[in-house]
C-alpha positions as CSV (number, residue, x, y, z in Angstrom):
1,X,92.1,75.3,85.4
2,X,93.7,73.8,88.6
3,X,92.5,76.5,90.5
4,X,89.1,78.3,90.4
5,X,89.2,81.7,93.2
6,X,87.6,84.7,92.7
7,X,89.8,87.7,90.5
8,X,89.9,91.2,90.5
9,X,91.3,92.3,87.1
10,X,91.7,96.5,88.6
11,X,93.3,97.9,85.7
12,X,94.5,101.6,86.1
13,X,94.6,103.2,82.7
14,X,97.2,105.6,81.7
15,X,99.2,105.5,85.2
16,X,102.8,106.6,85.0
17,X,104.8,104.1,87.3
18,X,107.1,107.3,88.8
19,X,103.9,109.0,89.9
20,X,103.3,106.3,92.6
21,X,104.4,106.4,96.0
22,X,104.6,102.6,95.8
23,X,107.2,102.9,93.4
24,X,108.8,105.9,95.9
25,X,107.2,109.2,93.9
26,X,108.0,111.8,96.8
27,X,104.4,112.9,96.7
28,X,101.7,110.4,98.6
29,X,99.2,109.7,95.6
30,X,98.6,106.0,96.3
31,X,98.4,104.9,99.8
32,X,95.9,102.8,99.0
33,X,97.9,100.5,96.6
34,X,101.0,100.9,99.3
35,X,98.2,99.1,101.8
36,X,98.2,96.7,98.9
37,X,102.1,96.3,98.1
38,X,102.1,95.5,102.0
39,X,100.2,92.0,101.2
40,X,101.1,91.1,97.5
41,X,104.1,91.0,94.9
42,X,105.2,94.4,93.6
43,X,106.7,94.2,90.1
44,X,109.6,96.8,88.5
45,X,109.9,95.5,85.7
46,X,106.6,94.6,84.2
47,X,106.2,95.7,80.6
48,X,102.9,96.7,78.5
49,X,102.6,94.8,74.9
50,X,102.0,98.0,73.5
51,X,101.7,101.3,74.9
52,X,98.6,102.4,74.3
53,X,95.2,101.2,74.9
54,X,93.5,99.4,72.7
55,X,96.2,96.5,71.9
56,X,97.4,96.5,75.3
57,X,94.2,95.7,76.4
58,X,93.6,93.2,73.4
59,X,96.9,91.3,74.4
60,X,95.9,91.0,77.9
61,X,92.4,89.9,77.2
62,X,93.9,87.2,74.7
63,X,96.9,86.1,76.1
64,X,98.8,86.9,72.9
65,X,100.9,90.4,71.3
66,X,99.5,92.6,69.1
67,X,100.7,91.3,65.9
68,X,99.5,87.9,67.3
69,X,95.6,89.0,67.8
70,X,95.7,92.1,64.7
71,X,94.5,94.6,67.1
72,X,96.7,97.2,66.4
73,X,95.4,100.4,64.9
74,X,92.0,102.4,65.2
75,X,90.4,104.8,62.9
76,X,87.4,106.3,62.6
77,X,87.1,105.4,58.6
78,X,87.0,101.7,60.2
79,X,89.1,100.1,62.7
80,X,90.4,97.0,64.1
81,X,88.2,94.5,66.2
82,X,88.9,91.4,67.5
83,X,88.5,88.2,65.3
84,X,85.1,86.7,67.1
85,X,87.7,83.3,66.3
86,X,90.1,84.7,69.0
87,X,88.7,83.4,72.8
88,X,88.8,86.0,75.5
89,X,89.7,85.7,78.9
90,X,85.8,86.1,80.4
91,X,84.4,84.1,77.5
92,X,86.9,81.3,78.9
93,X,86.3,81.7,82.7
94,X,82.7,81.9,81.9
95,X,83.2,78.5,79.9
96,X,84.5,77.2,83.1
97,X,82.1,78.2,85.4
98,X,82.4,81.9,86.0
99,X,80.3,84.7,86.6
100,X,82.2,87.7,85.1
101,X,81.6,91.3,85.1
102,X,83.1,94.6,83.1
103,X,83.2,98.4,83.9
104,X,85.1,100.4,82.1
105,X,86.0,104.4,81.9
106,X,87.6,104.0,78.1
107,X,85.7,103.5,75.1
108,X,88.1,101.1,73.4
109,X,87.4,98.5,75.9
110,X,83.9,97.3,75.3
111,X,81.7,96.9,72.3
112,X,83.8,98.7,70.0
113,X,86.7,96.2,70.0
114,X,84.8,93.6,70.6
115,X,86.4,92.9,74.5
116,X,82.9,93.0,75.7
117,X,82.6,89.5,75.0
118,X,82.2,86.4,77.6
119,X,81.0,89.3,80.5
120,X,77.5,88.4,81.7
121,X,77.2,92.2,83.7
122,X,79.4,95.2,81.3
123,X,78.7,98.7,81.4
124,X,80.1,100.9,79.0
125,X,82.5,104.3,79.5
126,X,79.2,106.1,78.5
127,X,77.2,104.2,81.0
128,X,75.6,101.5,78.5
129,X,74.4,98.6,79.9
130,X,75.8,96.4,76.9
131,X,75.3,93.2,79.0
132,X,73.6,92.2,81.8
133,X,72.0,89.1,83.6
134,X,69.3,89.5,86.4
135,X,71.0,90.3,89.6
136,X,69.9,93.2,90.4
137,X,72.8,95.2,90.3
138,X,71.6,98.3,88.5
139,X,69.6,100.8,90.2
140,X,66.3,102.4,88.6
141,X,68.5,105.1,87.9
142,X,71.3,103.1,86.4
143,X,68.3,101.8,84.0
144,X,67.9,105.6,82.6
145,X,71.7,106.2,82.2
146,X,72.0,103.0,79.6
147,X,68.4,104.0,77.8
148,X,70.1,107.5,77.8
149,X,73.5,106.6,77.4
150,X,74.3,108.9,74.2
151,X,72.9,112.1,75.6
152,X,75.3,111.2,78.5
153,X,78.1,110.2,76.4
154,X,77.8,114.4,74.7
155,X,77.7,115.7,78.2
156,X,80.5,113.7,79.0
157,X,82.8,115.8,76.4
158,X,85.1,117.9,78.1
159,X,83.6,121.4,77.9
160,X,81.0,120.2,80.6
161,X,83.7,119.8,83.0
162,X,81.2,119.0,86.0
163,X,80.4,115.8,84.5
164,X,83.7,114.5,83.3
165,X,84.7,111.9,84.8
166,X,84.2,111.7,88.1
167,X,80.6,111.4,87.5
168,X,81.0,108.0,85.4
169,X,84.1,106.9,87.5
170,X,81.7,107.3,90.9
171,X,79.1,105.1,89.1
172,X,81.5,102.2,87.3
173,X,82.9,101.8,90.7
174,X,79.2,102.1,92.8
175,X,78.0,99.1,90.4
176,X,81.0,96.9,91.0
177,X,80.9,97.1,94.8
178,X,77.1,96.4,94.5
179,X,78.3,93.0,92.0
180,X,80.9,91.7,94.9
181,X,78.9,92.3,97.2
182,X,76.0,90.5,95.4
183,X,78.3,87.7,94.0
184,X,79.5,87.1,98.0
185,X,76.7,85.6,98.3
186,X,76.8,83.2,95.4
187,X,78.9,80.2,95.2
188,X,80.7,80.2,91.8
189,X,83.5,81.9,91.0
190,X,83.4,85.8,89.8
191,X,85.9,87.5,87.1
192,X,86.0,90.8,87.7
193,X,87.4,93.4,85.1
194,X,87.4,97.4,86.1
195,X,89.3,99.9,83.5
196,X,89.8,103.3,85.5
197,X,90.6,106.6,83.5
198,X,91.6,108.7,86.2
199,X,95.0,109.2,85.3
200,X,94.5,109.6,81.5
201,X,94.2,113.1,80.3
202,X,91.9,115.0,80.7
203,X,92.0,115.8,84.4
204,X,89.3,117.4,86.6
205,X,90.4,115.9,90.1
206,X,88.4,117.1,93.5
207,X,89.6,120.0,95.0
208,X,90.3,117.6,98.2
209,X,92.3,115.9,96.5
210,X,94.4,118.8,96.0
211,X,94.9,119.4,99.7
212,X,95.7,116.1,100.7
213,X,98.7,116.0,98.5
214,X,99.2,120.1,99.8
215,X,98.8,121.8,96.6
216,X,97.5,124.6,95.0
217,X,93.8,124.0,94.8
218,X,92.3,125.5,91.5
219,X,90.0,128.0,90.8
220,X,87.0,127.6,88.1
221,X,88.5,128.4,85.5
222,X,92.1,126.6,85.6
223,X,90.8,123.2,84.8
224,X,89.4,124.2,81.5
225,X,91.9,126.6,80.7
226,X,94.8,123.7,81.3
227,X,92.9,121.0,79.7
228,X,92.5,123.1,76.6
229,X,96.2,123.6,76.8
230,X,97.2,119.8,77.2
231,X,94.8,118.8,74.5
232,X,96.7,120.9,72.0
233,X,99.6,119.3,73.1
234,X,98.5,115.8,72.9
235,X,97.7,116.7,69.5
236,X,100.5,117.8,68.5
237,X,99.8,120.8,68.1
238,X,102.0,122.8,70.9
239,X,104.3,122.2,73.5
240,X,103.8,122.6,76.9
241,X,106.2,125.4,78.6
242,X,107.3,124.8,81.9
243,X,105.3,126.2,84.2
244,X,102.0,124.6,82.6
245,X,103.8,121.2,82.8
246,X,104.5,121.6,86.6
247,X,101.0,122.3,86.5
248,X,99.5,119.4,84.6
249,X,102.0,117.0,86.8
250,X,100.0,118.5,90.2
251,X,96.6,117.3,88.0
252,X,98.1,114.8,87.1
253,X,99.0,113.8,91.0
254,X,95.6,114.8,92.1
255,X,93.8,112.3,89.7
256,X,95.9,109.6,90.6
257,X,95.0,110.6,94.5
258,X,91.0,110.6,93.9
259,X,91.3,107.5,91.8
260,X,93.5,105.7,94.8
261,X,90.3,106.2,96.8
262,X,88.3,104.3,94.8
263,X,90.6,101.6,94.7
264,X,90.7,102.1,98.4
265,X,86.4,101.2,98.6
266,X,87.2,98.4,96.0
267,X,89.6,96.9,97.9
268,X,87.8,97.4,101.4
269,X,84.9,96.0,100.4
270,X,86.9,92.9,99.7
271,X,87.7,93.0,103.5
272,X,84.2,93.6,104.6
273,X,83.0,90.5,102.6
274,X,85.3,88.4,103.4
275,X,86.9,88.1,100.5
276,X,90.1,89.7,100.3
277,X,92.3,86.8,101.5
278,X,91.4,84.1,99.2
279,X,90.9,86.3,95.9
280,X,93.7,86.7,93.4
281,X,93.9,90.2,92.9
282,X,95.6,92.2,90.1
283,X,96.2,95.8,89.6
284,X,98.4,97.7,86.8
285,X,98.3,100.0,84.4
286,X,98.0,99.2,80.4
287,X,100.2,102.1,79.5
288,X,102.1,105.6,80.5
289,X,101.6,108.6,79.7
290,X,104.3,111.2,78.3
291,X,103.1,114.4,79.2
292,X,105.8,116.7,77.7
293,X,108.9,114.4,79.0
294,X,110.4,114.1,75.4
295,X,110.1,115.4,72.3
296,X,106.7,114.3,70.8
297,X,108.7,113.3,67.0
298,X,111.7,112.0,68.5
299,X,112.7,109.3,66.7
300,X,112.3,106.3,67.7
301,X,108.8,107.3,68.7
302,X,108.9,108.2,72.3
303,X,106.1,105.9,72.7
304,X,108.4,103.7,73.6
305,X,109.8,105.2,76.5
306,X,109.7,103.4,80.0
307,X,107.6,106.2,81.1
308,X,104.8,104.6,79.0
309,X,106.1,101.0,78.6
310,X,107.2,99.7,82.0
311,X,104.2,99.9,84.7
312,X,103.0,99.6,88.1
313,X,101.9,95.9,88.9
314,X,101.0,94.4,91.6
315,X,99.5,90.6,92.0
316,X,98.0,89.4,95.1
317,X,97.7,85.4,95.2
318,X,95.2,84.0,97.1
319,X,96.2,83.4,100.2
320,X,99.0,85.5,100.1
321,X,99.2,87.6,103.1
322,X,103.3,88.9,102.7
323,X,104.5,91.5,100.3
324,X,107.7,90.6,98.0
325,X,109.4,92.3,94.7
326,X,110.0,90.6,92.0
327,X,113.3,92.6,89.7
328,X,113.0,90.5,87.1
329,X,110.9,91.3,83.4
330,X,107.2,90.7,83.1
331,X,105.0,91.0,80.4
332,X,101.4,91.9,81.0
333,X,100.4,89.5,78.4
334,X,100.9,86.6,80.8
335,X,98.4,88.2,83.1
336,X,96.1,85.9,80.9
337,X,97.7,82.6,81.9
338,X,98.0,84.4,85.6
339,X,94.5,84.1,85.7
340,X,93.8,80.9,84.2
341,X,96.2,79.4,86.6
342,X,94.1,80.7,89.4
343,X,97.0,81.0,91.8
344,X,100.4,80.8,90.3
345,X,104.0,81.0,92.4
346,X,105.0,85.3,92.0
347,X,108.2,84.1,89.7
348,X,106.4,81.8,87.1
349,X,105.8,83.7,84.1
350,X,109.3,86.2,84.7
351,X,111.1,86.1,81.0
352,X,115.4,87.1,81.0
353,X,113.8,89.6,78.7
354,X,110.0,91.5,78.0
355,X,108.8,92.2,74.7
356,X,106.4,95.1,73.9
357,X,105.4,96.5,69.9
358,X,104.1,99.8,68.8
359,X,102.0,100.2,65.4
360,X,102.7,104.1,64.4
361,X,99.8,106.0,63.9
362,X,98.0,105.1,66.2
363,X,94.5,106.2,66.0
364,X,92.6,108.7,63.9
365,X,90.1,109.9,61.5
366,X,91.8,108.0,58.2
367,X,93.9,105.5,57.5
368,X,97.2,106.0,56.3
369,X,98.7,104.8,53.4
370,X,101.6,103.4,55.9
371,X,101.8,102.1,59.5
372,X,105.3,101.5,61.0
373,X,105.9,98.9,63.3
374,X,108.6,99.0,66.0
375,X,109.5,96.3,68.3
376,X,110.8,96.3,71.7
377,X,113.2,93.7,73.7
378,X,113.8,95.0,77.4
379,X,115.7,93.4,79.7
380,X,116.7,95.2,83.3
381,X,119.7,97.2,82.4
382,X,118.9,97.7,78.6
383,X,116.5,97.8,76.0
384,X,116.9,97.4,72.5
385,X,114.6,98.9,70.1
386,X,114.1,97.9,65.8
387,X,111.5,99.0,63.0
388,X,110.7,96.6,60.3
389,X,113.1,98.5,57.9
390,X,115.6,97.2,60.4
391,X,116.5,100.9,62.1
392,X,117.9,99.8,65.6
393,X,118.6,101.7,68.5
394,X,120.1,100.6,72.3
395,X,118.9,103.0,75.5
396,X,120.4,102.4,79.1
397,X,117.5,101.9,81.2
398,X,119.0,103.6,84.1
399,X,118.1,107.0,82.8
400,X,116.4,105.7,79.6
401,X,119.1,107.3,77.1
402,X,119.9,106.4,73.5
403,X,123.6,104.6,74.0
404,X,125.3,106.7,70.7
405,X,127.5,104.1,69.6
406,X,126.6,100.9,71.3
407,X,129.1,97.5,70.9
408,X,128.5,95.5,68.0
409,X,128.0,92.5,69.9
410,X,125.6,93.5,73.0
411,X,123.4,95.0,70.1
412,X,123.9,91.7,68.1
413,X,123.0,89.7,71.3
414,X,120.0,91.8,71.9
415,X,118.7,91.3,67.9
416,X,118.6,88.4,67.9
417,X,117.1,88.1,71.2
418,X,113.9,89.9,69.8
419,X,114.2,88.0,66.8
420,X,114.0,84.4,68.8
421,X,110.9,85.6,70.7
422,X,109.0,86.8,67.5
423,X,109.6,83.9,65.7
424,X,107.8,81.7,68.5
425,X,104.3,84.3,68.1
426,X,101.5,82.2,67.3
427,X,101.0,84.2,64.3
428,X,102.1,87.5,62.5
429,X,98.8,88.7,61.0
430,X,100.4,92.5,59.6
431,X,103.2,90.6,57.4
432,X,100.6,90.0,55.2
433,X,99.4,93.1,54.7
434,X,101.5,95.6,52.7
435,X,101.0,98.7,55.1
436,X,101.0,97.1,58.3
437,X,97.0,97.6,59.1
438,X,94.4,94.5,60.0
439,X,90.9,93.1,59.5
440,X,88.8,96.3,59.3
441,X,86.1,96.5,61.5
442,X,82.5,98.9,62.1
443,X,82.9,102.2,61.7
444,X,83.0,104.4,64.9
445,X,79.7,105.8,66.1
446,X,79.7,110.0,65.7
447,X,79.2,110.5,69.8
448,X,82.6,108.0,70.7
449,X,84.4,109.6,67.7
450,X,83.6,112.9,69.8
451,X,84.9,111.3,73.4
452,X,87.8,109.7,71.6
453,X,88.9,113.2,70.1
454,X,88.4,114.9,73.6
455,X,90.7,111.9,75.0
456,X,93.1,112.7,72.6
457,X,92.8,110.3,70.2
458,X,91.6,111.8,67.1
């Protein structure tokens, strides 16, 4: 590692790039990050390996794509981990000298995937302590969460309303201040990894928030009612009519508004210290998040949207003090060599074209007897899309439609684009097995079965 500065891994999960203000949404939900976009490099064009959670996450942690590390699937009968052969990004900064902490609001990034590993400090969505060295850092209080962490995780479920959330986003971000402030003191290097669920259904935003964007500030009842109403969607089970999807965007706004402030105290804090200008800093989202955009069995899945595959990024080097944009494609699964380089020019690890894959189902209570794969090559004006029974399809990125009869030869040129870049993967696990799935893993514990089926997952 050439360089060694401090990092701030900010990871924002489930936040739609067109309901920022960075990225010109009309409404002002993230001043915060525009403060940010003012000093570091702002990305269109940065692409997710997958568009949902768990293998985005995997990719980024491993520096590879999720037929690469077999991360691919969940399910509650018993569901991918990472191979304890495959490094992580902590477990090689701490190799080299780091002291690296994790918080995170999602239960897929933490002990049950295995991307726990390598983090001296990690506290869990349901405030688990699952590792931690003596610093001091947790409170008395913080103590009795983690001894008590189940009986929090089942008052965490979305019926009790006054404790989703907020409550465990408050304390994941209280504890990280109180470790930069702490490692400010120290001299080695600190890896820093926060996963945020503010923008990931489902929402229960402060009413301020509401009137800071000037909306309609719920009563006590809406939150549950809409929730109730989303979650049926997200399961498939309903579509959302108009009126309740203007009103789950406003949520949707509002979350994304609270949330900004944290990232406002993270960031600040960074100031105070001292810290902020020689710290490379990084802040995107893993995924989108279709909330009744398209039709939820559109084929191909709509998954694969940009709405949930191209996302906000921003990357401030250290001792970069000037804002830029980059247009061309990044993948987030270079953020891994990003940080291992320590402070990398903003262009370095652009591609001509991004590739993202989606492994259909994606989570649930059994396995199926058969997981689809579908592959994704995206360059700035198009993006080409093929299953493994070699369906293809070509969208025009400019409004992200399906071109209905495409020419031969750009949809040629854009096959065998895709086809290039998967034949350099380090590996293809799922060819070998017959229905797509990986290595099976631990089954889920009954209380995060019960917070993954609130999030939608089950």
């Amino acid at each position: 590692m050439s360089n060694s500065p401090d990092v701030l891994f900010l990871m924002l999960d489930s936040l739609r790039k067109d309901r920022v203000s960075t990225y010109e949404h009309d409404r002002e939900t993230t001043p915060a990050l525009s403060t940010l976009a003012t000093y570091a490099t702002t990305y269109e064009n940065a692409f997710t390996p997958a568009p949902w959670t768990l293998p985005s996450h995997a990719s980024m942690f491993t520096g590879s794509f999720p037929s690469e590390h077999g991360v691919t699937n969940g399910f509650s009968d018993g569901m991918s981990r990472l191979e304890p052969s495959q490094s992580t990004l902590a477990e090689e900064l701490s190799a080299e000298g780091y002291r690296t902490a994790g918080f995170s609001n999602n239960p897929w990034v933490g002990q049950l995937s295995g991307l726990d590993r390598g983090f001296d400090e990690f506290v869990e969505w349901d405030l688990e302590i699952s590792s931690e060295m003596d610093d001091g850092i947790h409170t008395r209080r913080d103590e009795r969460y983690s001894k008590y962490h189940s009986i929090l995780g089942k008052a965490a479920r979305q019926p009790v309303f006054l404790l989703k959330r907020r409550f465990f986003t408050d304390s994941l971000v209280d504890r990280a201040n109180r470790w930069l402030t702490r490692q400010a003191e120290n001299p080695e290097p600190t890896f820093t990894f926060i996963n945020l669920m503010e923008a990931h259904s489902p929402y229960f935003p402060p009413k301020r928030a509401f009137e800071e964007l000037g909306l309609e500030v719920p009563g006590p009842l809406e939150p549950r009612i809409l929730n109730t109403k989303l979650l049926a969607y997200v399961m498939g089970k309903t579509d959302l009519d108009a009126e309740t999807r203007r009103r789950v965007m406003e949520y949707y706004d509002a979350s994304v508004r609270y949330q900004d402030s944290k990232v406002e105290q993270l960031l600040g804090l960074l100031q105070t210290e001292g810290l902020f200008d020689d710290t490379l800093v990084i802040v995107c989202a893993d995924h989108g998040k279709t909330l009744g955009d398209y039709p939820r069995d559109e084929n191909p899945p709509h998954y694969l949207r940009d709405i949930n595959l191209n996302v906000p990024l921003w990357i401030k080097r250290p001792g970069q003090s000037t804002g830029e944009t980059i247009e061309d494609p990044f993948e987030l699964v270079s953020l891994f060599d990003v940080v291992r380089d320590g402070n990398p020019p903003s262009g370095r690890y652009t591609r001509d074209v991004a590739i993202a894959e989606d492994f259909v189902p994606h989570a649930g209570r059994t396995t199926p007897d058969e997981i689809t794969r579908w592959r994704v090559a995206a360059d700035q004006e198009f993006k080409y899309v093929r299953n493994d029974e070699d369906e293809e399809h070509l969208y025009d990125r400019a409004d992200d439609v399906s071109v209905s009869r495409p020419d031969p030869d750009r949809l040629e040129a854009c096959a065998q684009r895709l086809s290039e870049r998967v034949r350099g993967f380090g590996s293809d696990r799922d060819e070998t097995d017959d229905d797509g799935s990986t290595q099976a893993g631990h089954e889920i514990d009954a209380s995060v079965e019960a917070q993954l089926k609130d999030l939608g997952y089950m």
